């Protein structure tokens, strides 16, 4: 059972942790605050009353805490009064140089925060940002990336076409940021080390797990002797920076038209520590991104000699990263601008 001293201490701690900022605006609120805490029958007076029954040997330390609480409450009231007075003065004199109250300032959207973080992590190892168009032609979206003519991504079902006319080059909203790879390789000589963040579009029904607009980050590194080992080390570095030092990775063989060999990377589940939970569906692993060695056909299509150069590429979804980092369960929340959702990320700069 807790002693009376412990109960009083717990009360003190609770009062100290109370958010009192909201009282500071109006004189009437301040008086209410004063009566509640410092009045003759207020909370602090009551604690002093209880204090009388505490055994003598415990009184010294507890008395000190109680006195400090009383002083702190008194100071808080003085501070609030000064604040109200200063603002009244401001209202009367209309002094526009007075400092403003920033308490209702907006904050960055969680997707921007996560996107910036990914870019930041890659910048630290020499990648620079490359950006390109959102309305893209067939060559940069598919053909140069080694997509065969009958690939389903070229279907109306998956892609929003802007122009689709017999005999003409098709134009569409880009379905992935891999198109930026092509633009960069066409216009630059290796060594190339870029990171391409951006918006992408797919003809998907909107649900908790899919959206027709989302964001990706693509990375590309082309130079002499770039190997799969370089890719693996880069991935491990990224996973640890993004999700914490304890994070482990695993690569599963996969297929993408523009990489050979291709892989998908999983990270160990940070929620259950790999034991298996409902976030990782009991597997202990979370799927994070696609990657691989740039297919020689892609290098060739972009005017880079595949006998001289090799490269790796990787691509990830920003919404998914943010979902895993902050346990967001429904993709639609990102785009609805509901303040109750947005305000949860207020503290992240
Ligand atoms: N473009 C792929 C997508 O949209 C992601 C991707 C996979 C990008 C593998 C890559 C890669 O660069 O190597 O699903």
Coordinates of C-alpha atoms and ligand atoms in Angstrom, one line a residue:
X1 CA 0.0 0.0 0.0
X2 CA 1.3 3.5 -0.7
X3 CA 2.1 5.7 2.2
X4 CA 0.5 9.2 2.6
X5 CA 3.8 10.7 1.6
X6 CA 3.7 8.8 -1.7
X7 CA 0.1 9.8 -2.4
X8 CA 1.0 13.5 -1.8
X9 CA 4.1 13.2 -4.0
X10 CA 2.1 11.6 -6.8
X11 CA -0.4 14.5 -6.5
X12 CA 2.5 17.0 -6.8
X13 CA 3.9 15.3 -9.8
X14 CA 0.5 15.2 -11.5
X15 CA -0.1 18.9 -10.9
X16 CA 3.4 19.7 -12.2
X17 CA 2.7 17.8 -15.4
X18 CA -0.7 19.5 -15.9
X19 CA -0.9 21.5 -19.2
X20 CA -1.8 25.0 -18.0
X21 CA -1.0 26.9 -21.2
X22 CA -4.7 27.1 -22.1
X23 CA -5.4 29.3 -18.9
X24 CA -3.1 32.0 -19.9
X25 CA -5.3 33.9 -22.4
X26 CA -7.9 35.6 -20.2
X27 CA -7.8 37.4 -16.9
X28 CA -10.9 35.5 -15.7
X29 CA -9.2 32.2 -16.5
X30 CA -6.2 33.1 -14.5
X31 CA -8.3 33.9 -11.5
X32 CA -10.0 30.6 -11.9
X33 CA -6.6 28.9 -12.0
X34 CA -5.5 30.8 -8.9
X35 CA -8.5 29.8 -6.9
X36 CA -8.3 26.2 -8.0
X37 CA -4.7 25.8 -7.0
X38 CA -3.8 28.5 -4.5
X39 CA -7.1 29.5 -3.0
X40 CA -7.8 28.9 0.7
X41 CA -9.7 25.8 -0.1
X42 CA -7.6 25.0 -3.2
X43 CA -5.7 21.9 -4.2
X44 CA -2.4 23.0 -2.7
X45 CA -3.9 24.1 0.6
X46 CA -5.5 20.7 0.8
X47 CA -2.2 19.0 0.3
X48 CA -0.7 21.1 3.1
X49 CA -3.6 20.0 5.3
X50 CA -2.8 16.3 4.5
X51 CA 0.9 17.0 5.1
X52 CA 0.2 17.5 8.8
X53 CA -0.5 13.8 9.2
X54 CA 2.7 12.6 7.5
X55 CA 5.2 11.1 10.0
X56 CA 7.7 13.7 11.2
X57 CA 10.8 11.9 9.7
X58 CA 9.2 12.2 6.2
X59 CA 8.2 15.8 6.5
X60 CA 11.5 17.4 5.5
X61 CA 11.7 16.2 1.9
X62 CA 8.0 16.3 1.3
X63 CA 7.6 19.8 2.7
X64 CA 10.3 21.0 0.4
X65 CA 8.5 19.6 -2.7
X66 CA 5.2 21.1 -1.5
X67 CA 6.7 24.5 -1.0
X68 CA 8.3 24.3 -4.4
X69 CA 5.0 23.5 -6.0
X70 CA 3.4 26.5 -4.3
X71 CA 6.2 28.8 -5.5
X72 CA 5.9 27.4 -9.0
X73 CA 2.1 27.9 -9.1
X74 CA 2.6 31.5 -7.9
X75 CA 5.2 32.2 -10.5
X76 CA 3.0 30.7 -13.2
X77 CA 0.2 33.1 -12.3
X78 CA 2.6 36.0 -12.4
X79 CA 3.8 34.9 -15.8
X80 CA 0.2 34.6 -17.1
X81 CA -0.7 38.0 -15.8
X82 CA 2.3 39.6 -17.4
X83 CA 1.4 37.8 -20.7
X84 CA -2.2 39.1 -20.6
X85 CA -1.1 42.6 -19.8
X86 CA 1.4 42.6 -22.6
X87 CA -1.2 41.5 -25.0
X88 CA -3.8 44.1 -23.8
X89 CA -1.2 46.7 -24.3
X90 CA -0.6 45.4 -27.8
X91 CA -4.3 45.6 -28.5
X92 CA -4.5 49.1 -27.2
X93 CA -1.5 50.5 -28.9
X94 CA -1.6 48.4 -31.9
X95 CA 2.1 47.8 -31.8
X96 CA 2.7 45.5 -34.8
X97 CA 6.3 44.8 -33.8
X98 CA 5.2 42.9 -30.7
X99 CA 6.0 39.2 -30.9
X100 CA 3.1 37.0 -32.1
X101 CA 1.7 33.9 -30.4
X102 CA 2.9 31.0 -32.6
X103 CA 0.8 28.4 -30.8
X104 CA -1.3 27.6 -33.9
X105 CA 1.5 27.4 -36.4
X106 CA 1.2 24.6 -39.0
X107 CA 3.6 21.7 -39.4
X108 CA 5.0 19.7 -42.3
X109 CA 3.0 16.8 -43.7
X110 CA 4.2 13.5 -42.5
X111 CA 4.8 12.4 -46.1
X112 CA 7.2 15.4 -46.6
X113 CA 8.9 14.6 -43.4
X114 CA 9.5 10.9 -44.4
X115 CA 10.5 11.8 -48.0
X116 CA 13.0 14.4 -46.7
X117 CA 14.4 11.9 -44.3
X118 CA 15.0 9.3 -47.0
X119 CA 16.6 12.0 -49.2
X120 CA 18.8 13.1 -46.3
X121 CA 20.0 9.5 -45.6
X122 CA 21.1 9.0 -49.2
X123 CA 22.6 12.6 -49.4
X124 CA 25.0 11.6 -46.6
X125 CA 26.5 9.0 -48.8
X126 CA 26.9 11.2 -51.9
X127 CA 23.5 10.9 -53.7
X128 CA 22.1 14.1 -55.2
X129 CA 18.4 14.8 -55.9
X130 CA 17.1 14.5 -59.4
X131 CA 13.6 15.6 -60.4
X132 CA 11.7 15.2 -63.6
X133 CA 8.3 15.5 -65.2
X134 CA 5.1 13.9 -63.9
X135 CA 3.6 13.5 -67.4
X136 CA 5.9 11.1 -69.2
X137 CA 6.2 9.4 -72.6
X138 CA 6.2 5.7 -73.3
X139 CA 10.0 5.6 -73.9
X140 CA 11.0 6.9 -70.5
X141 CA 8.2 5.1 -68.6
X142 CA 8.4 1.7 -70.2
X143 CA 10.4 1.1 -73.4
X144 CA 13.8 2.3 -72.2
X145 CA 13.2 0.4 -69.0
X146 CA 13.0 -2.9 -70.9
X147 CA 9.3 -3.4 -70.5
X148 CA 8.1 -5.8 -73.2
X149 CA 5.3 -4.4 -75.5
X150 CA 2.6 -6.6 -73.9
X151 CA 3.5 -5.8 -70.3
X152 CA 0.3 -5.2 -68.2
X153 CA 1.7 -1.9 -66.9
X154 CA 1.0 -0.5 -70.4
X155 CA -2.6 -1.4 -70.0
X156 CA -5.4 1.2 -69.5
X157 CA -6.3 -0.7 -66.4
X158 CA -3.1 0.2 -64.6
X159 CA -2.0 3.5 -66.2
X160 CA -3.7 6.9 -66.7
X161 CA -3.0 7.8 -70.3
X162 CA -3.0 11.4 -71.4
X163 CA -2.6 10.4 -75.1
X164 CA -3.1 7.0 -76.6
X165 CA -3.4 7.2 -80.3
X166 CA -2.6 4.6 -82.9
X167 CA 0.8 5.3 -84.5
X168 CA 1.7 8.0 -81.9
X169 CA 4.0 7.7 -78.9
X170 CA 1.8 7.2 -75.8
X171 CA 1.9 9.8 -73.0
X172 CA 0.8 9.0 -69.4
X173 CA 1.0 10.2 -65.8
X174 CA 4.1 8.5 -64.6
X175 CA 3.4 5.2 -62.9
X176 CA 6.8 5.1 -61.1
X177 CA 9.9 7.3 -60.5
X178 CA 12.1 4.8 -62.4
X179 CA 11.5 7.0 -65.4
X180 CA 13.8 9.6 -63.8
X181 CA 16.6 7.0 -64.1
X182 CA 16.3 7.1 -67.8
X183 CA 16.2 10.9 -68.0
X184 CA 19.3 11.2 -65.9
X185 CA 21.3 8.5 -67.7
X186 CA 20.4 10.0 -71.1
X187 CA 21.8 13.3 -70.0
X188 CA 24.8 12.5 -67.8
X189 CA 27.9 10.5 -68.0
X190 CA 28.8 8.1 -65.1
X191 CA 29.6 8.2 -62.3
X192 CA 25.9 8.8 -61.6
X193 CA 24.5 8.8 -58.1
X194 CA 21.0 10.2 -57.8
X195 CA 18.0 10.0 -55.6
X196 CA 14.6 10.9 -57.2
X197 CA 11.7 11.6 -54.9
X198 CA 8.3 12.3 -56.5
X199 CA 4.6 11.8 -57.1
X200 CA 3.3 8.9 -59.1
X201 CA -0.1 7.8 -60.4
X202 CA -1.8 4.5 -61.0
X203 CA -5.3 3.6 -62.1
X204 CA -6.2 2.0 -58.7
X205 CA -9.5 2.0 -56.7
X206 CA -8.9 4.0 -53.5
X207 CA -8.8 1.9 -50.4
X208 CA -7.0 1.6 -47.1
X209 CA -4.1 -0.1 -48.9
X210 CA -4.1 1.5 -52.3
X211 CA -4.4 5.0 -53.8
X212 CA -4.3 6.4 -57.3
X213 CA -1.8 9.1 -56.3
X214 CA 1.2 8.3 -54.1
X215 CA 4.9 9.0 -53.7
X216 CA 8.1 7.1 -54.5
X217 CA 11.8 7.5 -54.0
X218 CA 14.1 6.0 -56.6
X219 CA 17.9 5.7 -56.2
X220 CA 20.4 5.0 -59.0
X221 CA 24.1 4.4 -58.9
X222 CA 26.1 3.8 -62.1
X223 CA 29.9 3.6 -62.3
X224 CA 32.7 1.2 -63.2
X225 CA 32.6 -1.9 -61.1
X226 CA 29.4 -1.2 -59.2
X227 CA 28.5 -4.6 -57.7
X228 CA 25.6 -6.3 -55.9
X229 CA 27.7 -6.1 -52.7
X230 CA 27.6 -2.2 -53.1
X231 CA 23.8 -2.5 -53.3
X232 CA 23.5 -4.7 -50.3
X233 CA 25.7 -2.4 -48.1
X234 CA 23.8 0.6 -49.2
X235 CA 20.5 -1.1 -48.3
X236 CA 21.8 -2.1 -44.9
X237 CA 23.0 1.4 -44.2
X238 CA 19.6 2.9 -45.3
X239 CA 17.6 0.4 -43.2
X240 CA 19.6 1.1 -40.1
X241 CA 19.5 4.9 -40.5
X242 CA 15.7 4.9 -41.3
X243 CA 14.5 2.3 -38.8
X244 CA 17.2 2.1 -36.1
X245 CA 20.6 0.4 -35.6
X246 CA 19.0 -2.9 -34.5
X247 CA 17.3 -3.4 -37.9
X248 CA 18.2 -6.4 -40.0
X249 CA 17.6 -6.9 -43.7
X250 CA 16.9 -9.8 -46.0
X251 CA 16.8 -10.0 -49.8
X252 CA 14.3 -12.1 -51.7
X253 CA 14.8 -12.8 -55.4
X254 CA 12.2 -11.0 -57.5
X255 CA 11.6 -9.7 -61.0
X256 CA 11.5 -6.2 -62.5
X257 CA 12.0 -5.6 -66.3
X258 CA 14.7 -3.0 -65.6
X259 CA 17.0 -4.9 -63.2
X260 CA 18.8 -8.2 -63.4
X261 CA 19.1 -9.8 -61.0
X262 CA 16.2 -8.2 -59.0
X263 CA 15.4 -8.5 -55.4
X264 CA 12.9 -7.3 -52.8
X265 CA 14.2 -6.1 -49.5
X266 CA 12.5 -6.9 -46.1
X267 CA 13.5 -5.4 -42.8
X268 CA 13.1 -7.2 -39.4
X269 CA 9.8 -6.1 -37.8
X270 CA 10.5 -3.3 -35.3
X271 CA 7.2 -3.7 -33.6
X272 CA 7.6 -7.3 -32.4
X273 CA 11.4 -7.5 -32.8
X274 CA 11.0 -10.4 -35.3
X275 CA 8.8 -12.6 -33.1
X276 CA 5.8 -12.2 -35.4
X277 CA 2.8 -9.8 -34.8
X278 CA -0.2 -8.5 -36.8
X279 CA 1.8 -5.7 -38.5
X280 CA 4.3 -8.2 -40.0
X281 CA 1.5 -10.8 -40.4
X282 CA 3.3 -13.2 -38.1
X283 CA 6.4 -13.4 -40.3
X284 CA 8.8 -11.1 -38.4
X285 CA 9.7 -9.3 -41.6
X286 CA 8.3 -6.3 -43.4
X287 CA 8.5 -5.7 -47.2
X288 CA 10.2 -2.4 -47.9
X289 CA 11.5 -1.9 -51.4
X290 CA 12.4 -3.3 -54.8
X291 CA 16.0 -3.2 -56.1
X292 CA 18.5 -4.8 -58.4
X293 CA 21.4 -4.4 -60.8
X294 CA 20.5 -2.1 -63.7
X295 CA 19.7 -4.4 -66.7
X296 CA 22.4 -4.0 -69.5
X297 CA 19.5 -3.3 -72.0
X298 CA 18.5 -0.3 -69.9
X299 CA 22.1 1.1 -69.9
X300 CA 22.3 0.6 -73.6
X301 CA 19.0 2.3 -74.2
X302 CA 20.2 5.3 -72.3
X303 CA 23.5 5.5 -74.2
X304 CA 25.8 4.0 -71.5
X305 CA 28.1 1.2 -72.5
X306 CA 27.2 -1.9 -70.4
X307 CA 30.6 -3.4 -71.0
X308 CA 32.2 -0.5 -69.3
X309 CA 29.7 0.4 -66.6
X310 CA 27.3 -1.4 -64.2
X311 CA 24.8 0.0 -61.7
X312 CA 22.2 -0.6 -59.1
X313 CA 18.8 0.8 -58.7
X314 CA 16.1 0.8 -56.0
X315 CA 12.7 2.1 -55.5
X316 CA 10.4 2.5 -52.5
X317 CA 6.9 3.8 -51.6
X318 CA 6.9 6.8 -49.3
X319 CA 3.4 6.1 -47.9
X320 CA 4.5 2.6 -47.0
X321 CA 7.6 3.9 -45.2
X322 CA 5.5 6.4 -43.2
X323 CA 3.0 3.6 -42.4
X324 CA 5.7 1.4 -41.0
X325 CA 7.4 4.2 -39.2
X326 CA 4.4 5.7 -37.6
X327 CA 1.9 2.8 -37.8
X328 CA -0.6 4.5 -40.0
X329 CA -3.2 1.9 -40.8
X330 CA -5.1 3.6 -43.7
X331 CA -3.5 5.2 -46.7
X332 CA -6.5 7.6 -47.2
X333 CA -5.6 9.4 -44.0
X334 CA -2.6 11.0 -45.8
X335 CA -4.8 12.8 -48.3
X336 CA -7.9 13.8 -46.3
X337 CA -6.2 16.6 -44.4
X338 CA -8.1 15.8 -41.2
X339 CA -6.5 18.0 -38.5
X340 CA -6.9 15.2 -35.9
X341 CA -4.5 13.1 -38.0
X342 CA -2.1 15.9 -39.1
X343 CA -1.7 17.3 -35.6
X344 CA -0.2 14.0 -34.4
X345 CA 2.9 14.9 -36.3
X346 CA 3.1 18.5 -35.0
X347 CA 6.3 17.9 -33.2
X348 CA 8.2 16.5 -36.1
X349 CA 10.1 19.3 -37.9
Ligands
LIG1 N1 9.5 0.9 -60.1 C1 9.2 -0.1 -59.2 C2 7.7 0.1 -58.8 O1 7.1 1.1 -59.0 C3 10.0 0.0 -58.0 C4 11.4 -0.4 -58.2 C5 11.8 -1.7 -58.2 C6 12.4 0.5 -58.6 C7 13.1 -2.2 -58.4 C8 13.7 0.1 -58.9 C9 14.0 -1.2 -58.8 O2 14.7 1.0 -59.2 O3 15.3 -1.6 -59.0 O4 7.1 -0.8 -58.2

